[in-house]
């Protein structure tokens, strides 16, 4: 018994999807131009597909799992189970208009033509904000639509906003935030679910480790209570005596977000020789 997972063949999600599987200890040889491949050390078959096709393959049960952007999952609308957010492929689906257009509120979209590759999501959004506008579905190069007179506004994926800027557009409404997700067919067998739990357990360990750092530092013993007080740790920090009398080595884990604040406080409290090292996997 194997699980079959569909990932993007090439494009923005391809490399990160492969990397995630590798970080989960799953070895695959991804030769170019291959349609599918098999993991050598996990019961997993990997299909390489266009991202737009992934939800349907998972819905039809040709694949059991898929890695795809939430934007695509929502647009296709199949009743797939979103098992885990994956933390990469982050972007937003935004409405943009020409820089020269006066724009005060969503009301300004009334009666306008909006070009997009996401008609379902845009229709939903317009309904929610109670605006009537015409949706023009196009499949690519949406950002040129206002320039060629096809539409007054567009709704497209944005990450940095530089493509919009280069095309003389400004972002005016945020319709959706998206990232890559692991989706599953809703009718997996018990055996398949068990394998999926194994995979998700590994993904969670990798994700957790990414947000966490291992910190080692030296501290004079009389400063230990204060320094230990600054460290969250998983249970409590490890404290080991140093060869030099009166000094200890303190080991702990830190959340990436609190990192700089805590390091500064640690220094101020007398910590020395602070080392920060990445964690590869973390199971709690
Ligand atoms: P395919 O050939 O597989 O159909 P594509 O051209 O439709 O590829 P990509 O541009 O590779 O798709 O984007 C894949 C996904 O990456 C998007 O659906 C989205 O979830 C995510 N993504 C992240 N940042 C961006 C961005 N700036 N622009 C477009 N997509 C982005
Ligand atoms: Zn696509």
GROMACS .gro file of C-alpha atoms and ligand atoms in nm:
model
  316
    1UNK     CA    1   0.000   0.000   0.000
    2UNK     CA    2   0.123   0.343  -0.099
    3UNK     CA    3   0.010   0.701  -0.074
    4UNK     CA    4   0.010   0.899  -0.396
    5UNK     CA    5   0.088   1.268  -0.369
    6UNK     CA    6   0.053   1.524  -0.650
    7UNK     CA    7   0.292   1.819  -0.651
    8UNK     CA    8   0.357   2.098  -0.901
    9UNK     CA    9   0.569   1.985  -1.196
   10UNK     CA   10   0.746   2.318  -1.233
   11UNK     CA   11   0.678   2.664  -1.102
   12UNK     CA   12   0.676   2.847  -0.774
   13UNK     CA   13   0.574   2.555  -0.553
   14UNK     CA   14   0.785   2.280  -0.712
   15UNK     CA   15   1.114   2.324  -0.529
   16UNK     CA   16   0.967   2.392  -0.187
   17UNK     CA   17   0.741   2.088  -0.219
   18UNK     CA   18   1.037   1.861  -0.297
   19UNK     CA   19   1.238   2.025  -0.019
   20UNK     CA   20   0.962   1.962   0.232
   21UNK     CA   21   0.949   1.592   0.143
   22UNK     CA   22   1.328   1.569   0.172
   23UNK     CA   23   1.324   1.742   0.509
   24UNK     CA   24   1.069   1.483   0.616
   25UNK     CA   25   1.335   1.223   0.541
   26UNK     CA   26   1.166   1.107   0.223
   27UNK     CA   27   1.409   1.040  -0.059
   28UNK     CA   28   1.282   1.087  -0.412
   29UNK     CA   29   1.477   1.116  -0.732
   30UNK     CA   30   1.308   1.388  -0.927
   31UNK     CA   31   1.443   1.355  -1.277
   32UNK     CA   32   1.328   1.630  -1.510
   33UNK     CA   33   1.044   1.554  -1.752
   34UNK     CA   34   0.922   1.274  -1.536
   35UNK     CA   35   0.552   1.226  -1.477
   36UNK     CA   36   0.594   1.037  -1.154
   37UNK     CA   37   0.851   0.890  -0.924
   38UNK     CA   38   0.865   0.676  -0.614
   39UNK     CA   39   1.015   0.743  -0.275
   40UNK     CA   40   1.283   0.493  -0.188
   41UNK     CA   41   1.228   0.490   0.188
   42UNK     CA   42   0.860   0.578   0.242
   43UNK     CA   43   0.550   0.426   0.079
   44UNK     CA   44   0.490   0.732  -0.134
   45UNK     CA   45   0.444   0.783  -0.505
   46UNK     CA   46   0.491   1.139  -0.633
   47UNK     CA   47   0.303   1.273  -0.938
   48UNK     CA   48   0.424   1.590  -1.109
   49UNK     CA   49   0.133   1.796  -1.242
   50UNK     CA   50   0.022   2.148  -1.329
   51UNK     CA   51  -0.096   2.311  -1.010
   52UNK     CA   52  -0.442   2.383  -1.156
   53UNK     CA   53  -0.500   2.011  -1.212
   54UNK     CA   54  -0.399   1.897  -0.864
   55UNK     CA   55  -0.735   1.952  -0.683
   56UNK     CA   56  -0.922   1.749  -0.945
   57UNK     CA   57  -0.675   1.461  -0.938
   58UNK     CA   58  -0.708   1.445  -0.560
   59UNK     CA   59  -1.088   1.474  -0.577
   60UNK     CA   60  -1.105   1.193  -0.834
   61UNK     CA   61  -0.879   0.975  -0.621
   62UNK     CA   62  -0.610   0.947  -0.889
   63UNK     CA   63  -0.387   1.097  -0.620
   64UNK     CA   64  -0.459   1.070  -0.247
   65UNK     CA   65  -0.281   1.390  -0.149
   66UNK     CA   66  -0.173   1.713  -0.312
   67UNK     CA   67   0.043   2.014  -0.238
   68UNK     CA   68  -0.113   2.324  -0.390
   69UNK     CA   69  -0.190   2.689  -0.315
   70UNK     CA   70  -0.504   2.760  -0.110
   71UNK     CA   71  -0.602   2.999  -0.390
   72UNK     CA   72  -0.627   2.709  -0.635
   73UNK     CA   73  -0.810   2.486  -0.385
   74UNK     CA   74  -1.072   2.755  -0.323
   75UNK     CA   75  -1.113   2.841  -0.689
   76UNK     CA   76  -1.176   2.478  -0.786
   77UNK     CA   77  -1.416   2.431  -0.497
   78UNK     CA   78  -1.385   2.052  -0.452
   79UNK     CA   79  -1.462   1.920  -0.104
   80UNK     CA   80  -1.100   1.833  -0.026
   81UNK     CA   81  -0.969   1.813   0.325
   82UNK     CA   82  -0.699   2.070   0.405
   83UNK     CA   83  -0.469   1.869   0.627
   84UNK     CA   84  -0.188   2.114   0.698
   85UNK     CA   85  -0.072   2.462   0.602
   86UNK     CA   86   0.285   2.439   0.479
   87UNK     CA   87   0.431   2.785   0.534
   88UNK     CA   88   0.562   2.843   0.179
   89UNK     CA   89   0.412   2.984  -0.144
   90UNK     CA   90   0.276   3.276   0.052
   91UNK     CA   91   0.094   3.535  -0.155
   92UNK     CA   92  -0.229   3.730  -0.165
   93UNK     CA   93  -0.502   3.760  -0.421
   94UNK     CA   94  -0.558   4.131  -0.464
   95UNK     CA   95  -0.763   4.370  -0.672
   96UNK     CA   96  -0.558   4.638  -0.846
   97UNK     CA   97  -0.651   4.939  -1.057
   98UNK     CA   98  -0.448   5.185  -1.268
   99UNK     CA   99  -0.246   5.425  -1.052
  100UNK     CA  100  -0.424   5.718  -1.214
  101UNK     CA  101  -0.771   5.595  -1.113
  102UNK     CA  102  -0.922   5.769  -0.811
  103UNK     CA  103  -1.005   5.495  -0.564
  104UNK     CA  104  -1.165   5.555  -0.227
  105UNK     CA  105  -1.355   5.241  -0.143
  106UNK     CA  106  -1.477   4.913  -0.284
  107UNK     CA  107  -1.780   5.108  -0.412
  108UNK     CA  108  -1.554   5.239  -0.688
  109UNK     CA  109  -1.556   4.891  -0.843
  110UNK     CA  110  -1.927   4.916  -0.911
  111UNK     CA  111  -2.005   4.857  -1.279
  112UNK     CA  112  -1.640   4.800  -1.365
  113UNK     CA  113  -1.486   4.510  -1.555
  114UNK     CA  114  -1.243   4.302  -1.351
  115UNK     CA  115  -1.000   4.072  -1.533
  116UNK     CA  116  -0.891   3.764  -1.337
  117UNK     CA  117  -0.797   3.397  -1.351
  118UNK     CA  118  -0.997   3.348  -1.030
  119UNK     CA  119  -1.361   3.409  -1.128
  120UNK     CA  120  -1.508   3.198  -0.849
  121UNK     CA  121  -1.316   3.368  -0.568
  122UNK     CA  122  -1.375   3.715  -0.714
  123UNK     CA  123  -1.747   3.650  -0.757
  124UNK     CA  124  -1.765   3.542  -0.394
  125UNK     CA  125  -1.580   3.853  -0.282
  126UNK     CA  126  -1.804   4.087  -0.482
  127UNK     CA  127  -2.110   3.921  -0.338
  128UNK     CA  128  -1.976   3.962   0.015
  129UNK     CA  129  -1.909   4.334  -0.029
  130UNK     CA  130  -2.231   4.376  -0.224
  131UNK     CA  131  -2.080   4.512  -0.545
  132UNK     CA  132  -2.196   4.443  -0.896
  133UNK     CA  133  -1.910   4.424  -1.141
  134UNK     CA  134  -1.838   4.229  -1.456
  135UNK     CA  135  -1.585   3.947  -1.428
  136UNK     CA  136  -1.363   3.887  -1.730
  137UNK     CA  137  -1.194   3.551  -1.703
  138UNK     CA  138  -0.850   3.533  -1.862
  139UNK     CA  139  -0.590   3.268  -1.803
  140UNK     CA  140  -0.261   3.458  -1.797
  141UNK     CA  141  -0.092   3.801  -1.808
  142UNK     CA  142  -0.384   3.949  -1.621
  143UNK     CA  143  -0.183   4.257  -1.530
  144UNK     CA  144  -0.186   4.388  -1.888
  145UNK     CA  145  -0.567   4.390  -1.914
  146UNK     CA  146  -0.624   4.754  -1.807
  147UNK     CA  147  -0.348   4.876  -2.041
  148UNK     CA  148  -0.510   4.717  -2.346
  149UNK     CA  149  -0.861   4.827  -2.255
  150UNK     CA  150  -0.994   4.485  -2.160
  151UNK     CA  151  -1.089   4.581  -1.806
  152UNK     CA  152  -1.072   4.867  -1.557
  153UNK     CA  153  -0.943   4.650  -1.274
  154UNK     CA  154  -0.771   4.317  -1.221
  155UNK     CA  155  -0.764   4.055  -0.948
  156UNK     CA  156  -0.439   3.861  -0.940
  157UNK     CA  157  -0.181   3.698  -0.715
  158UNK     CA  158   0.071   3.933  -0.561
  159UNK     CA  159   0.370   3.869  -0.340
  160UNK     CA  160   0.597   4.175  -0.353
  161UNK     CA  161   0.377   4.397  -0.566
  162UNK     CA  162   0.656   4.475  -0.813
  163UNK     CA  163   0.469   4.328  -1.113
  164UNK     CA  164   0.173   4.553  -1.039
  165UNK     CA  165   0.399   4.853  -1.002
  166UNK     CA  166   0.575   4.784  -1.331
  167UNK     CA  167   0.239   4.773  -1.505
  168UNK     CA  168   0.123   5.104  -1.362
  169UNK     CA  169  -0.124   4.946  -1.121
  170UNK     CA  170  -0.194   4.994  -0.751
  171UNK     CA  171  -0.331   4.737  -0.509
  172UNK     CA  172  -0.664   4.845  -0.361
  173UNK     CA  173  -0.837   4.540  -0.208
  174UNK     CA  174  -0.700   4.227  -0.047
  175UNK     CA  175  -0.931   3.942  -0.143
  176UNK     CA  176  -0.747   3.641   0.002
  177UNK     CA  177  -0.427   3.541   0.179
  178UNK     CA  178  -0.285   3.216   0.053
  179UNK     CA  179  -0.006   2.969   0.114
  180UNK     CA  180   0.069   2.615   0.003
  181UNK     CA  181  -0.139   2.350   0.177
  182UNK     CA  182  -0.146   1.972   0.195
  183UNK     CA  183  -0.487   1.853   0.079
  184UNK     CA  184  -0.630   1.503   0.096
  185UNK     CA  185  -0.906   1.309  -0.072
  186UNK     CA  186  -1.198   1.295   0.169
  187UNK     CA  187  -1.244   0.919   0.134
  188UNK     CA  188  -0.907   0.776   0.236
  189UNK     CA  189  -0.905   0.423   0.379
  190UNK     CA  190  -0.803   0.362   0.740
  191UNK     CA  191  -0.469   0.231   0.620
  192UNK     CA  192  -0.409   0.539   0.406
  193UNK     CA  193  -0.508   0.766   0.694
  194UNK     CA  194  -0.251   0.597   0.913
  195UNK     CA  195   0.023   0.667   0.657
  196UNK     CA  196  -0.100   1.024   0.623
  197UNK     CA  197  -0.073   1.072   1.001
  198UNK     CA  198   0.287   0.953   0.980
  199UNK     CA  199   0.361   1.206   0.706
  200UNK     CA  200   0.185   1.490   0.887
  201UNK     CA  201   0.374   1.410   1.207
  202UNK     CA  202   0.699   1.459   1.016
  203UNK     CA  203   0.579   1.778   0.845
  204UNK     CA  204   0.483   1.926   1.181
  205UNK     CA  205   0.825   1.844   1.325
  206UNK     CA  206   0.995   2.017   1.032
  207UNK     CA  207   0.766   2.322   1.053
  208UNK     CA  208   0.815   2.356   1.426
  209UNK     CA  209   1.194   2.338   1.392
  210UNK     CA  210   1.192   2.614   1.131
  211UNK     CA  211   1.050   2.861   1.382
  212UNK     CA  212   1.286   2.759   1.660
  213UNK     CA  213   1.654   2.801   1.738
  214UNK     CA  214   1.881   2.619   1.979
  215UNK     CA  215   2.074   2.859   2.203
  216UNK     CA  216   2.390   2.785   2.404
  217UNK     CA  217   2.553   3.040   2.629
  218UNK     CA  218   2.795   3.077   2.918
  219UNK     CA  219   2.685   3.247   3.238
  220UNK     CA  220   2.839   3.328   3.574
  221UNK     CA  221   2.662   3.116   3.836
  222UNK     CA  222   2.537   3.416   4.034
  223UNK     CA  223   2.349   3.536   3.722
  224UNK     CA  224   2.186   3.199   3.649
  225UNK     CA  225   1.844   3.267   3.806
  226UNK     CA  226   1.802   3.587   3.604
  227UNK     CA  227   1.921   3.427   3.279
  228UNK     CA  228   1.709   3.116   3.324
  229UNK     CA  229   1.412   3.345   3.386
  230UNK     CA  230   1.459   3.492   3.037
  231UNK     CA  231   1.459   3.157   2.859
  232UNK     CA  232   1.133   2.983   2.775
  233UNK     CA  233   1.275   2.638   2.684
  234UNK     CA  234   1.070   2.329   2.611
  235UNK     CA  235   1.062   2.220   2.976
  236UNK     CA  236   1.341   2.421   3.137
  237UNK     CA  237   1.692   2.501   3.020
  238UNK     CA  238   1.977   2.255   3.059
  239UNK     CA  239   2.247   2.387   3.292
  240UNK     CA  240   2.593   2.224   3.288
  241UNK     CA  241   2.900   2.325   3.487
  242UNK     CA  242   3.194   2.465   3.288
  243UNK     CA  243   3.554   2.364   3.356
  244UNK     CA  244   3.610   2.714   3.492
  245UNK     CA  245   3.477   2.736   3.846
  246UNK     CA  246   3.178   2.965   3.900
  247UNK     CA  247   3.055   2.939   3.540
  248UNK     CA  248   2.787   2.732   3.370
  249UNK     CA  249   2.676   2.652   3.017
  250UNK     CA  250   2.304   2.704   2.956
  251UNK     CA  251   2.117   2.538   2.665
  252UNK     CA  252   1.766   2.619   2.556
  253UNK     CA  253   1.533   2.665   2.259
  254UNK     CA  254   1.396   2.999   2.145
  255UNK     CA  255   1.115   3.104   1.917
  256UNK     CA  256   1.242   3.283   1.608
  257UNK     CA  257   1.002   3.574   1.668
  258UNK     CA  258   1.129   3.648   2.021
  259UNK     CA  259   1.487   3.590   1.922
  260UNK     CA  260   1.645   3.939   1.909
  261UNK     CA  261   1.465   4.069   2.217
  262UNK     CA  262   1.574   3.775   2.428
  263UNK     CA  263   1.934   3.773   2.302
  264UNK     CA  264   1.969   4.140   2.401
  265UNK     CA  265   1.827   4.078   2.746
  266UNK     CA  266   2.055   3.776   2.789
  267UNK     CA  267   2.362   3.983   2.709
  268UNK     CA  268   2.250   4.257   2.942
  269UNK     CA  269   2.207   3.996   3.216
  270UNK     CA  270   2.571   3.883   3.181
  271UNK     CA  271   2.552   3.594   2.933
  272UNK     CA  272   2.864   3.542   2.719
  273UNK     CA  273   2.965   3.334   2.418
  274UNK     CA  274   2.608   3.306   2.293
  275UNK     CA  275   2.570   3.050   2.015
  276UNK     CA  276   2.252   3.018   1.809
  277UNK     CA  277   2.212   2.707   1.595
  278UNK     CA  278   1.935   2.590   1.364
  279UNK     CA  279   1.723   2.292   1.462
  280UNK     CA  280   1.652   2.034   1.194
  281UNK     CA  281   1.351   1.855   1.344
  282UNK     CA  282   1.155   1.912   1.659
  283UNK     CA  283   0.916   1.668   1.823
  284UNK     CA  284   0.731   1.774   2.134
  285LIG     P1  285   0.142   2.568  -1.361
  285LIG     O1  286   0.229   2.554  -1.480
  285LIG     O2  287   0.166   2.456  -1.262
  285LIG     O3  288  -0.003   2.589  -1.394
  285LIG     P2  289   0.129   2.845  -1.268
  285LIG     O4  290   0.200   2.936  -1.360
  285LIG     O5  291  -0.019   2.839  -1.269
  285LIG     O6  292   0.194   2.699  -1.284
  285LIG     P3  293   0.290   2.948  -1.049
  285LIG     O7  294   0.310   3.086  -1.098
  285LIG     O8  295   0.406   2.855  -1.046
  285LIG     O9  296   0.166   2.875  -1.117
  285LIG    O10  297   0.229   2.961  -0.900
  285LIG     C1  298   0.190   2.851  -0.827
  285LIG     C2  299   0.133   2.898  -0.695
  285LIG    O11  300   0.233   2.967  -0.623
  285LIG     C3  301   0.018   2.995  -0.702
  285LIG    O12  302  -0.105   2.932  -0.727
  285LIG     C4  303   0.023   3.056  -0.563
  285LIG    O13  304  -0.042   2.972  -0.469
  285LIG     C5  305   0.172   3.057  -0.529
  285LIG     N1  306   0.236   3.192  -0.538
  285LIG     C6  307   0.315   3.246  -0.444
  285LIG     N2  308   0.356   3.368  -0.478
  285LIG     C7  309   0.304   3.397  -0.596
  285LIG     C8  310   0.311   3.509  -0.684
  285LIG     N3  311   0.380   3.618  -0.655
  285LIG     N4  312   0.247   3.501  -0.801
  285LIG     C9  313   0.180   3.391  -0.834
  285LIG     N5  314   0.169   3.283  -0.752
  285LIG    C10  315   0.228   3.284  -0.636
  286LIG    ZN1  316  -0.131   2.696  -1.291
   0.00000   0.00000   0.00000
